[in-house]
Amino acid sequence: MRKLESVEEFHQLKENGKHVFMFSADWCPDCRVIEPFLPEIESQYSEYTFLYVDRDQFIDLCIELDIFGIPSFLAYGDGRELGRFVNKDRKTKEQIENFMNTLSS
């Protein structure tokens, strides 16, 4: 999963194509739990480009987007928010897949 480089890149990407932004941090134990199965989810939902957003590096963006818990997922399709899975709870593979299945095209 590629890392987001800038706020400008976020705004550019969300306007074009289908993207899932995963908000996370290196120190977050709940974020480490989901790492082993993220590549499988990425390949299962290959119509989306997944990007890692470091919560500490992009704290202002998190505030702007109401991302107050990690790991959290925010999906966009051509400028429109398709869905968000945002809370402070640990996520399971099944919960992330369920979220991905709810996204409208």
GROMACS .gro file of C-alpha atoms in nm:
model
  105
    1MET     CA    1   0.000   0.000   0.000
    2ARG     CA    2   0.145   0.330  -0.110
    3LYS     CA    3   0.178   0.616   0.139
    4LEU     CA    4   0.004   0.947   0.082
    5GLU     CA    5   0.269   1.213   0.022
    6SER     CA    6   0.077   1.541   0.061
    7VAL     CA    7  -0.260   1.701   0.128
    8GLU     CA    8  -0.257   1.819  -0.233
    9GLU     CA    9  -0.216   1.460  -0.348
   10PHE     CA   10  -0.515   1.358  -0.133
   11HIS     CA   11  -0.739   1.622  -0.291
   12GLN     CA   12  -0.617   1.534  -0.641
   13LEU     CA   13  -0.668   1.159  -0.596
   14LYS     CA   14  -1.012   1.180  -0.436
   15GLU     CA   15  -1.138   1.369  -0.743
   16ASN     CA   16  -1.023   1.111  -0.998
   17GLY     CA   17  -1.080   0.738  -0.985
   18LYS     CA   18  -1.170   0.512  -0.694
   19HIS     CA   19  -0.957   0.531  -0.383
   20VAL     CA   20  -0.966   0.398  -0.029
   21PHE     CA   21  -0.763   0.598   0.219
   22MET     CA   22  -0.657   0.403   0.528
   23PHE     CA   23  -0.578   0.630   0.820
   24SER     CA   24  -0.326   0.470   1.050
   25ALA     CA   25  -0.009   0.526   1.255
   26ASP     CA   26   0.306   0.330   1.325
   27TRP     CA   27   0.241   0.328   1.702
   28CYS     CA   28  -0.119   0.198   1.672
   29PRO     CA   29  -0.150  -0.166   1.789
   30ASP     CA   30  -0.496  -0.210   1.632
   31CYS     CA   31  -0.348  -0.096   1.300
   32ARG     CA   32  -0.076  -0.361   1.319
   33VAL     CA   33  -0.338  -0.634   1.370
   34ILE     CA   34  -0.494  -0.572   1.026
   35GLU     CA   35  -0.163  -0.547   0.835
   36PRO     CA   36  -0.129  -0.920   0.753
   37PHE     CA   37  -0.454  -0.937   0.555
   38LEU     CA   38  -0.451  -0.592   0.392
   39PRO     CA   39  -0.273  -0.716   0.074
   40GLU     CA   40  -0.549  -0.974   0.029
   41ILE     CA   41  -0.818  -0.706   0.066
   42GLU     CA   42  -0.632  -0.482  -0.179
   43SER     CA   43  -0.626  -0.759  -0.441
   44GLN     CA   44  -0.988  -0.858  -0.370
   45TYR     CA   45  -1.103  -0.499  -0.435
   46SER     CA   46  -0.859  -0.413  -0.711
   47GLU     CA   47  -1.094  -0.155  -0.867
   48TYR     CA   48  -0.982   0.070  -0.579
   49THR     CA   49  -0.639   0.215  -0.516
   50PHE     CA   50  -0.555   0.188  -0.147
   51LEU     CA   51  -0.342   0.454   0.019
   52TYR     CA   52  -0.191   0.465   0.365
   53VAL     CA   53  -0.243   0.799   0.541
   54ASP     CA   54  -0.020   0.856   0.843
   55ARG     CA   55  -0.248   1.010   1.103
   56ASP     CA   56   0.037   1.194   1.274
   57GLN     CA   57   0.174   1.338   0.950
   58PHE     CA   58  -0.173   1.449   0.832
   59ILE     CA   59  -0.342   1.544   1.159
   60ASP     CA   60  -0.503   1.857   1.007
   61LEU     CA   61  -0.650   1.647   0.725
   62CYS     CA   62  -0.785   1.402   0.983
   63ILE     CA   63  -0.953   1.687   1.169
   64GLU     CA   64  -1.097   1.825   0.845
   65LEU     CA   65  -1.239   1.480   0.756
   66ASP     CA   66  -1.360   1.393   1.110
   67ILE     CA   67  -1.118   1.100   1.142
   68PHE     CA   68  -1.083   1.068   1.519
   69GLY     CA   69  -1.002   0.699   1.551
   70ILE     CA   70  -0.762   0.465   1.375
   71PRO     CA   71  -0.747   0.247   1.183
   72SER     CA   72  -1.016   0.411   0.973
   73PHE     CA   73  -1.111   0.387   0.607
   74LEU     CA   74  -1.250   0.655   0.378
   75ALA     CA   75  -1.353   0.574   0.019
   76TYR     CA   76  -1.396   0.814  -0.272
   77GLY     CA   77  -1.509   0.771  -0.628
   78ASP     CA   78  -1.451   1.059  -0.871
   79GLY     CA   79  -1.488   1.329  -0.607
   80ARG     CA   80  -1.777   1.174  -0.419
   81GLU     CA   81  -1.745   1.012  -0.078
   82LEU     CA   82  -1.862   0.654  -0.122
   83GLY     CA   83  -1.834   0.547   0.238
   84ARG     CA   84  -1.646   0.567   0.565
   85PHE     CA   85  -1.555   0.310   0.827
   86VAL     CA   86  -1.441   0.546   1.098
   87ASN     CA   87  -1.420   0.463   1.466
   88LYS     CA   88  -1.160   0.389   1.729
   89ASP     CA   89  -1.230   0.016   1.746
   90ARG     CA   90  -1.009  -0.269   1.631
   91LYS     CA   91  -1.127  -0.394   1.292
   92THR     CA   92  -1.147  -0.749   1.167
   93LYS     CA   93  -1.093  -0.867   0.811
   94GLU     CA   94  -1.465  -0.946   0.786
   95GLN     CA   95  -1.563  -0.595   0.902
   96ILE     CA   96  -1.335  -0.434   0.644
   97GLU     CA   97  -1.471  -0.663   0.369
   98ASN     CA   98  -1.827  -0.578   0.476
   99PHE     CA   99  -1.743  -0.210   0.452
  100MET     CA  100  -1.591  -0.256   0.106
  101ASN     CA  101  -1.902  -0.446  -0.006
  102THR     CA  102  -2.126  -0.154   0.094
  103LEU     CA  103  -1.949   0.096  -0.131
  104SER     CA  104  -2.162   0.214  -0.421
  105SER     CA  105  -1.991   0.239  -0.755
   0.00000   0.00000   0.00000
